[in-house]
Amino acid sequence: MAAYIQRLHHISLHVSSADKISRELVSKFKFNLFAARLQDKSRQFAFKKGRAVFVVNERPNLGKTRLNERHEPNLEDFQAGKLNRESLSACLYDVTPHYSVDTVANVCFEVENVQRSFHTLRQLGCTFLVPPTTVRDDGGAVTYSVVKSIVGNVCHTLIDKSEYEGGFLPGFKLVGDARKDEEDATCPVTHFDHVTYACPRRFTHSVMDWYEKLFGFKRFFIGSGEDPDEGFVLDQEGIGLRLTAMEYWKCSEKGLTLPSAHQREPDCKFVIAESLPEQGRNQVDQFLQQHRGAGIQHIGLYTDDILSTAQSMSRAGVSFFCPPPAYYTEVGKQQEIVEAGHSPELLSQHGILLDTDLQDTEGTRDKTQGHERRYLLQVFTRPLFSEDTFFLELIERRGASGFGEGNIRALWKSVQTYMEKEEKNNNKNNQTLQSAKG
Ligand SMILES: O=C(O)C(=O)Cc1ccc(O)cc1
Ligand SMILES: [Fe+2]
């Protein structure tokens, strides 16, 4: 029996300095800082846009602790009393990973009963980094526990907020104006649509099995003709990518059973990306190298109006990946965009990609039959941290629930071009440095 999830609560970033990313989340991505927890040695900030919540954890300043003296806290340490309260509380509702680069490392889920989930998952072999722990303030009590996932440095905090009436979580102080979120109509981001992992080769099956067995996730097919074992494979024209997707449903029923089909409401999807060796170095390998291991490569933010959101973010300084200009003038694509009621010129200004969901539209292409055309629009930002690792995506779905093959190809090519340019620049800078030294 799995430990079913009620809903995604927030996603945590772990960074060496919170200032830059916090400023950018607010000024560029239009998130609102709404809660904070400030300690002597650590700072945590919570940002909200619709139901999407990011918590930025600043790595605590461990003073003179030498690197080789630090290690990940674990349950045995905790039970043996070796973990001091400070190292636990430095980063409330999370662990304090001593990760060498900035990273997005925790997807926090609400569950009905943390103690029960803890026992279920422990029996299934899970490693817990924080055992069920209760935190209180004037708003009530919250119980949480942190489980290590099978993917790189990713952890999941499981949290029960049913006895809590405060604005966020005990220990956090509310800041700013909570109503501001509703005023910003130009950026209608509503929730996290999906989280994409970058994983080493041949690791996808283990990841799928883990999430299925422990949390009741179910596979769904990204494209027609997807092989159940191989996943959705793009393996030509320089693209070497294996994608597999899974989802879970918001589970609000009492008890442990999965909601019946008609009660199922999907929450955030999870995508696993693996690179294929035949097509040369690529963005997944680049992530694994720069991030120093598997992890969260990007997060899709759902918006009701991608054009307005991209315009507004772009004006505020967000850089998006743009496909080659030919993408928007190619006859087939131009027609597809126009038929979907969009303007190729406007989409091209921000690099917005459009893809028709072929799987869903079989037999429903003709609008005169009364069927709506199903498509999705996506645009991808440049990496957020100083390493080329994590980025954000905006996604607007018009009936399409999967991912578009054409969009994935276009994204792949634009990232590839960017990587090659960066590499050239780095080489040039190195040469300049060398000749200056010489
Ligand atoms: O299309 C999407 O939004 C995906 O999430 C699929 C994907 C995953 C990894 C890549 O490097 C490129 C595309
Ligand atoms: Fe994505």
Coordinates of C-alpha atoms and ligand atoms in Angstrom, one line a residue:
M1 CA 0.0 0.0 0.0
A2 CA 1.4 3.4 -1.0
A3 CA 1.3 6.6 1.0
Y4 CA -1.1 8.7 -1.1
I5 CA -0.5 12.4 -1.6
Q6 CA -3.2 15.0 -1.0
R7 CA -1.5 17.8 -2.9
L8 CA 1.7 19.5 -3.6
H9 CA 2.4 22.1 -0.9
H10 CA 5.6 23.9 -2.0
I11 CA 8.9 23.5 -3.7
S12 CA 12.2 24.4 -2.0
L13 CA 15.3 25.9 -3.4
H14 CA 18.6 25.6 -1.5
V15 CA 21.0 28.4 -2.3
S16 CA 24.2 29.9 -0.9
S17 CA 22.8 33.4 -0.9
A18 CA 19.0 34.1 -0.9
D19 CA 19.2 37.7 -2.1
K20 CA 19.6 37.4 -5.8
I21 CA 17.1 34.7 -6.4
S22 CA 14.6 36.3 -4.0
R23 CA 14.9 39.6 -5.8
E24 CA 14.4 37.8 -9.2
L25 CA 11.4 35.8 -8.1
V26 CA 9.7 39.0 -7.1
S27 CA 10.8 41.6 -9.7
K28 CA 11.1 39.3 -12.7
F29 CA 8.8 36.3 -12.1
K30 CA 6.2 38.3 -10.2
F31 CA 6.0 36.1 -7.2
N32 CA 5.0 37.7 -3.9
L33 CA 7.1 37.3 -0.8
F34 CA 4.5 36.4 1.8
A35 CA 6.3 34.7 4.7
A36 CA 9.8 34.5 6.2
R37 CA 11.7 32.8 8.9
L38 CA 14.9 34.6 10.0
Q39 CA 17.4 32.9 12.3
D40 CA 20.9 33.9 13.3
K41 CA 22.5 31.5 11.0
S42 CA 19.9 30.8 8.3
R43 CA 17.1 32.5 6.4
Q44 CA 14.0 31.0 4.7
F45 CA 11.6 33.0 2.5
A46 CA 8.3 31.9 1.0
F47 CA 7.0 33.2 -2.4
K48 CA 3.6 32.7 -3.9
K49 CA 2.0 33.1 -7.3
G50 CA -1.5 31.6 -7.4
R51 CA -1.1 28.2 -5.7
A52 CA 2.5 27.9 -6.7
V53 CA 4.8 28.4 -3.6
F54 CA 8.6 28.4 -3.6
V55 CA 10.5 28.4 -0.4
V56 CA 14.1 29.7 -0.7
N57 CA 16.4 28.3 1.9
E58 CA 19.7 30.0 2.4
R59 CA 22.4 27.6 3.3
P60 CA 23.2 28.2 6.9
N61 CA 26.5 29.8 7.7
L62 CA 28.3 27.0 9.4
G63 CA 31.2 29.2 10.3
K64 CA 34.4 27.2 10.7
T65 CA 33.0 23.7 10.2
R66 CA 35.3 22.1 7.7
L67 CA 33.7 20.5 4.6
N68 CA 34.8 17.0 5.5
E69 CA 33.3 17.3 9.0
R70 CA 29.8 17.9 7.6
H71 CA 27.5 15.2 6.6
E72 CA 23.8 14.8 5.8
P73 CA 21.7 14.4 8.9
N74 CA 19.9 11.0 9.0
L75 CA 17.5 9.2 11.2
E76 CA 20.1 7.1 12.9
D77 CA 22.0 10.3 13.9
F78 CA 18.7 11.7 15.1
Q79 CA 17.8 8.7 17.1
A80 CA 21.3 8.4 18.6
G81 CA 20.9 12.0 19.7
K82 CA 23.8 13.1 17.6
L83 CA 21.8 15.7 15.7
N84 CA 21.7 18.9 17.6
R85 CA 18.4 20.8 17.5
E86 CA 20.2 23.7 15.7
S87 CA 21.1 21.7 12.7
L88 CA 17.6 20.4 12.4
S89 CA 15.9 23.8 13.0
A90 CA 18.3 25.7 10.7
C91 CA 16.1 24.8 7.9
L92 CA 12.6 24.1 9.2
Y93 CA 10.4 21.7 7.2
D94 CA 13.5 20.5 5.3
V95 CA 17.0 19.1 5.8
T96 CA 20.0 21.3 5.5
P97 CA 21.8 19.7 2.6
H98 CA 25.4 20.8 2.1
Y99 CA 25.1 20.8 -1.6
S100 CA 27.9 22.5 -3.5
V101 CA 25.8 24.3 -6.1
D102 CA 22.5 26.2 -5.9
T103 CA 19.7 23.6 -6.4
V104 CA 16.0 22.9 -6.2
A105 CA 15.9 20.0 -3.8
N106 CA 12.6 19.5 -2.1
V107 CA 9.1 18.9 -3.4
C108 CA 6.8 19.1 -0.3
F109 CA 3.6 17.1 -0.3
E110 CA 0.6 17.4 2.0
V111 CA -0.5 14.0 3.3
E112 CA -3.4 13.1 5.5
N113 CA -1.4 11.5 8.3
V114 CA 2.4 11.9 8.6
Q115 CA 2.9 9.2 11.2
R116 CA 1.0 6.7 9.1
S117 CA 2.9 7.7 5.9
F118 CA 6.2 7.4 7.8
H119 CA 5.4 3.9 8.9
T120 CA 4.1 2.8 5.5
L121 CA 7.2 4.2 3.7
R122 CA 9.7 2.9 6.2
Q123 CA 8.2 -0.6 5.8
L124 CA 8.7 -0.1 2.0
G125 CA 12.4 0.6 2.6
C126 CA 12.4 4.5 2.5
T127 CA 15.2 6.5 4.1
F128 CA 13.9 9.3 6.4
L129 CA 16.1 12.3 7.1
V130 CA 13.7 13.8 9.6
P131 CA 11.2 11.6 11.6
P132 CA 7.7 12.9 12.3
T133 CA 8.2 16.2 14.0
T134 CA 5.5 18.6 15.3
V135 CA 5.9 22.4 15.2
R136 CA 3.4 24.8 16.7
D137 CA 2.6 28.5 16.9
D138 CA -0.6 30.6 17.5
G139 CA -2.2 29.2 14.4
G140 CA -2.0 25.6 15.5
A141 CA 0.2 22.6 14.9
V142 CA 1.8 21.0 11.8
T143 CA 3.5 17.6 11.7
Y144 CA 6.1 16.9 9.1
S145 CA 8.8 14.4 8.1
V146 CA 11.4 14.4 5.4
V147 CA 12.1 11.4 3.1
K148 CA 15.0 11.1 0.7
S149 CA 13.9 10.3 -2.8
I150 CA 15.6 8.0 -5.3
V151 CA 16.6 11.0 -7.5
G152 CA 19.9 12.7 -6.7
N153 CA 19.6 15.2 -3.9
V154 CA 15.8 15.5 -4.1
C155 CA 13.9 15.0 -0.9
H156 CA 10.2 15.1 -0.1
T157 CA 8.8 16.8 3.0
L158 CA 5.5 15.2 4.0
I159 CA 3.3 17.6 5.9
D160 CA -0.1 17.5 7.7
K161 CA -1.7 20.9 8.0
S162 CA -5.1 19.8 9.0
E163 CA -4.7 21.2 12.5
Y164 CA -3.3 24.5 11.3
E165 CA -5.1 27.8 10.6
G166 CA -2.1 30.2 10.2
G167 CA -1.1 31.8 6.9
F168 CA 1.7 29.4 6.0
L169 CA 3.6 27.2 8.4
P170 CA 4.5 27.6 12.1
G171 CA 7.7 29.4 12.6
F172 CA 7.2 31.6 9.5
K173 CA 6.1 35.2 10.0
L174 CA 3.7 36.6 7.4
V175 CA 5.1 39.6 5.5
G176 CA 3.9 41.9 2.8
D177 CA 0.4 42.3 1.4
A178 CA -1.3 39.0 0.8
R179 CA -3.9 40.6 -1.6
K180 CA -1.2 41.8 -4.0
D181 CA -1.2 38.4 -5.8
E182 CA -4.8 38.9 -7.0
E183 CA -4.1 42.3 -8.4
D184 CA -1.5 41.2 -10.8
A185 CA -3.7 40.2 -13.8
T186 CA -0.9 40.4 -16.4
C187 CA 0.8 37.2 -15.0
P188 CA -2.0 34.7 -14.4
V189 CA 0.3 31.9 -13.1
T190 CA -2.0 29.5 -11.2
H191 CA 0.0 26.4 -10.1
F192 CA 3.0 24.1 -10.7
D193 CA 2.1 22.1 -13.8
H194 CA 5.0 19.7 -13.8
V195 CA 8.5 19.0 -12.4
T196 CA 11.1 17.5 -14.7
Y197 CA 14.0 15.4 -13.4
A198 CA 17.3 15.0 -15.2
C199 CA 18.6 11.4 -14.6
P200 CA 21.5 9.3 -15.6
R201 CA 21.1 6.8 -18.4
R202 CA 19.0 3.7 -17.7
F203 CA 17.7 5.1 -14.4
T204 CA 14.2 5.9 -15.5
H205 CA 12.7 2.6 -14.6
S206 CA 14.0 2.7 -11.0
V207 CA 12.6 6.2 -10.6
M208 CA 9.2 5.2 -12.0
D209 CA 9.0 2.1 -9.8
W210 CA 9.9 4.1 -6.7
Y211 CA 7.2 6.7 -7.2
E212 CA 4.7 4.1 -8.1
K213 CA 5.3 1.8 -5.2
L214 CA 5.7 4.5 -2.5
F215 CA 3.3 7.2 -3.6
G216 CA 0.9 5.5 -6.0
F217 CA 2.1 7.5 -9.1
K218 CA 0.9 6.2 -12.5
R219 CA 2.7 6.4 -15.8
F220 CA 1.0 8.2 -18.6
F221 CA 2.1 8.3 -22.3
I222 CA 3.6 11.5 -23.6
G223 CA 3.1 10.7 -27.3
S224 CA 1.4 8.2 -29.5
G225 CA 3.5 5.2 -30.3
E226 CA 5.4 5.5 -27.0
D227 CA 7.0 2.2 -26.1
P228 CA 6.0 1.2 -22.5
D229 CA 9.6 0.1 -21.8
E230 CA 11.6 2.6 -23.8
G231 CA 9.5 5.7 -23.0
F232 CA 9.1 8.6 -25.4
V233 CA 12.3 8.5 -27.4
L234 CA 13.6 11.4 -29.5
D235 CA 16.7 10.1 -31.2
Q236 CA 17.5 11.9 -34.4
E237 CA 18.6 15.2 -35.8
G238 CA 21.0 15.7 -33.0
I239 CA 18.4 15.1 -30.3
G240 CA 19.0 12.2 -27.9
L241 CA 16.3 12.2 -25.2
R242 CA 14.2 9.7 -23.4
L243 CA 11.2 11.0 -21.6
T244 CA 8.8 9.2 -19.3
A245 CA 5.9 10.9 -17.5
M246 CA 3.9 10.1 -14.4
E247 CA 1.1 11.7 -12.4
Y248 CA -0.8 11.3 -9.2
W249 CA -4.2 12.5 -8.1
K250 CA -5.1 14.8 -5.4
C251 CA -6.3 12.4 -2.7
S252 CA -8.8 13.9 -0.3
E253 CA -10.6 10.8 0.7
K254 CA -10.4 9.5 4.2
G255 CA -8.6 6.2 4.4
L256 CA -5.8 4.9 2.3
T257 CA -7.4 4.0 -1.0
L258 CA -6.9 5.7 -4.3
P259 CA -9.9 7.9 -5.3
S260 CA -12.1 6.2 -7.9
A261 CA -11.7 7.3 -11.5
H262 CA -14.5 9.9 -11.6
Q263 CA -13.2 11.6 -8.4
R264 CA -9.6 11.8 -9.6
E265 CA -8.2 15.3 -10.0
P266 CA -4.6 15.3 -11.3
D267 CA -2.1 17.4 -9.5
C268 CA 1.5 18.2 -10.6
K269 CA 2.9 15.8 -13.2
F270 CA 6.5 14.5 -13.0
V271 CA 8.7 14.0 -16.1
I272 CA 11.9 12.0 -16.1
A273 CA 14.5 13.0 -18.7
E274 CA 17.4 10.8 -19.7
S275 CA 19.9 11.5 -22.4
L276 CA 20.8 9.0 -25.1
P277 CA 24.4 8.5 -26.1
E278 CA 24.2 8.5 -29.8
Q279 CA 23.7 12.2 -30.5
G280 CA 26.6 13.8 -28.6
R281 CA 26.7 16.0 -25.6
N282 CA 23.4 17.6 -24.6
Q283 CA 21.4 19.5 -22.0
V284 CA 20.6 16.5 -19.7
D285 CA 24.4 15.6 -19.5
Q286 CA 25.1 19.3 -19.0
F287 CA 22.7 19.4 -16.1
L288 CA 24.1 16.2 -14.5
Q289 CA 27.7 17.6 -14.8
Q290 CA 27.0 21.1 -13.6
H291 CA 24.6 20.1 -10.9
R292 CA 26.9 17.3 -9.9
G293 CA 24.2 14.6 -10.0
A294 CA 20.6 14.0 -10.8
G295 CA 17.9 16.4 -9.7
I296 CA 15.2 18.9 -10.7
Q297 CA 16.1 20.3 -14.1
H298 CA 13.0 22.5 -14.6
I299 CA 9.5 23.3 -13.3
G300 CA 6.6 24.1 -15.5
L301 CA 4.5 27.0 -14.2
Y302 CA 0.9 26.9 -15.5
T303 CA -0.5 30.1 -16.8
D304 CA -4.0 31.0 -18.1
D305 CA -2.4 33.4 -20.6
I306 CA 1.1 32.6 -21.7
L307 CA 1.4 35.6 -24.0
S308 CA 0.6 38.2 -21.4
T309 CA 2.7 36.3 -18.8
A310 CA 5.7 36.1 -21.1
Q311 CA 5.3 39.8 -22.1
S312 CA 5.2 40.9 -18.6
M313 CA 8.1 38.8 -17.4
S314 CA 10.1 39.7 -20.4
R315 CA 9.6 43.4 -19.7
A316 CA 10.8 42.7 -16.2
G317 CA 14.0 41.2 -17.4
V318 CA 13.4 37.4 -17.8
S319 CA 15.3 35.9 -20.7
F320 CA 13.6 33.1 -22.6
F321 CA 15.0 30.6 -25.0
C322 CA 13.9 31.3 -28.6
P323 CA 13.7 28.8 -31.4
P324 CA 15.3 29.7 -34.7
P325 CA 13.2 32.4 -36.4
A326 CA 12.4 29.8 -39.2
Y327 CA 10.2 28.0 -36.7
Y328 CA 7.5 30.7 -37.0
T329 CA 7.7 31.0 -40.8
E330 CA 7.6 27.4 -41.7
V331 CA 4.3 26.9 -43.5
G332 CA 2.9 24.0 -41.4
K333 CA 3.7 25.7 -38.1
Q334 CA 2.4 29.1 -39.2
Q335 CA -0.9 27.5 -40.2
E336 CA -1.1 25.5 -36.9
I337 CA -0.5 28.7 -34.9
V338 CA -3.1 30.7 -36.9
E339 CA -5.7 27.9 -36.7
A340 CA -5.2 27.9 -33.0
G341 CA -6.2 31.6 -33.0
H342 CA -2.7 33.0 -32.3
S343 CA -0.3 35.3 -34.1
P344 CA 3.0 33.8 -35.2
E345 CA 4.5 37.3 -34.9
L346 CA 3.5 37.7 -31.2
L347 CA 4.5 34.2 -30.3
S348 CA 7.9 34.7 -31.9
Q349 CA 8.6 37.9 -29.9
H350 CA 9.0 35.8 -26.8
G351 CA 9.9 32.4 -28.2
I352 CA 6.6 30.8 -27.3
L353 CA 6.1 27.4 -28.9
L354 CA 2.8 25.9 -29.9
D355 CA 2.1 22.2 -30.4
T356 CA -1.1 20.4 -31.3
D357 CA -1.8 17.4 -29.1
L358 CA -2.0 14.7 -31.8
Q359 CA -2.8 11.9 -29.4
D360 CA -5.9 13.7 -28.2
T361 CA -7.0 15.2 -31.5
E362 CA -7.3 12.0 -33.5
G363 CA -10.5 12.4 -35.4
T364 CA -11.2 15.8 -33.8
R365 CA -9.1 18.0 -36.0
D366 CA -12.1 19.4 -37.8
K367 CA -13.6 22.2 -35.7
T368 CA -16.9 22.0 -37.6
Q369 CA -17.5 18.7 -35.8
G370 CA -17.9 20.8 -32.7
H371 CA -14.6 19.7 -31.2
E372 CA -12.1 22.1 -29.9
R373 CA -8.6 21.8 -31.2
R374 CA -6.3 20.7 -28.4
Y375 CA -3.0 22.3 -28.2
L376 CA -0.4 23.6 -25.7
L377 CA 1.9 26.6 -25.6
Q378 CA 5.3 26.6 -23.8
V379 CA 8.2 28.9 -23.3
F380 CA 11.4 28.2 -21.4
T381 CA 13.6 30.6 -19.4
R382 CA 17.3 30.7 -19.4
P383 CA 18.9 29.0 -16.3
L384 CA 18.3 30.8 -13.0
F385 CA 21.4 30.0 -11.1
S386 CA 25.0 30.7 -12.0
E387 CA 25.5 27.2 -13.2
D388 CA 23.5 26.1 -16.3
T389 CA 21.2 23.9 -14.4
F390 CA 17.7 24.8 -13.2
F391 CA 15.3 26.7 -15.4
L392 CA 11.5 27.6 -15.4
E393 CA 8.9 27.0 -18.1
L394 CA 5.6 28.7 -18.7
I395 CA 2.9 26.4 -20.0
E396 CA -0.7 27.1 -21.1
R397 CA -2.8 24.1 -22.0
R398 CA -5.8 24.3 -24.3
G399 CA -7.2 20.8 -23.8
A400 CA -3.8 19.1 -24.3
S401 CA -2.7 17.2 -21.2
G402 CA 0.6 15.8 -22.4
F403 CA 3.8 17.4 -23.8
G404 CA 4.3 18.3 -27.5
E405 CA 6.9 16.5 -29.5
G406 CA 7.4 19.6 -31.7
N407 CA 7.9 21.8 -28.7
I408 CA 10.4 19.4 -27.2
R409 CA 12.4 19.4 -30.4
A410 CA 12.3 23.2 -30.7
L411 CA 13.3 23.6 -27.0
W412 CA 16.1 21.1 -27.4
K413 CA 17.5 22.9 -30.4
S414 CA 17.4 26.3 -28.8
V415 CA 19.1 25.1 -25.7
Q416 CA 21.7 23.3 -27.8
T417 CA 22.5 26.5 -29.7
Y418 CA 22.8 28.4 -26.4
M419 CA 25.1 25.8 -24.9
E420 CA 27.3 25.9 -28.0
K421 CA 27.5 29.7 -27.8
E422 CA 28.3 29.6 -24.1
E423 CA 31.0 27.0 -24.7
K424 CA 32.5 29.2 -27.5
N425 CA 32.4 32.3 -25.2
N426 CA 34.1 30.4 -22.4
N427 CA 36.8 29.1 -24.7
K428 CA 37.3 32.7 -26.1
N429 CA 37.5 34.1 -22.5
N430 CA 40.0 31.4 -21.5
Q431 CA 42.1 32.2 -24.6
T432 CA 42.1 35.9 -23.8
L433 CA 43.0 35.1 -20.2
Q434 CA 45.9 32.9 -21.3
S435 CA 47.3 35.5 -23.8
A436 CA 47.0 38.2 -21.1
K437 CA 48.9 36.1 -18.7
G438 CA 51.5 35.1 -21.4
Ligands
LIG1 O1 8.4 19.5 -22.8 C1 8.6 19.7 -21.5 O2 8.1 20.6 -20.9 C2 9.3 18.7 -20.8 O3 9.3 18.8 -19.6 C3 10.1 17.6 -21.5 C4 11.6 17.9 -21.6 C5 12.4 17.4 -20.6 C6 13.7 17.7 -20.6 C7 14.3 18.4 -21.6 O4 15.6 18.7 -21.6 C8 13.5 18.9 -22.6 C9 12.1 18.7 -22.6
FE2 FE 8.7 20.9 -19.1

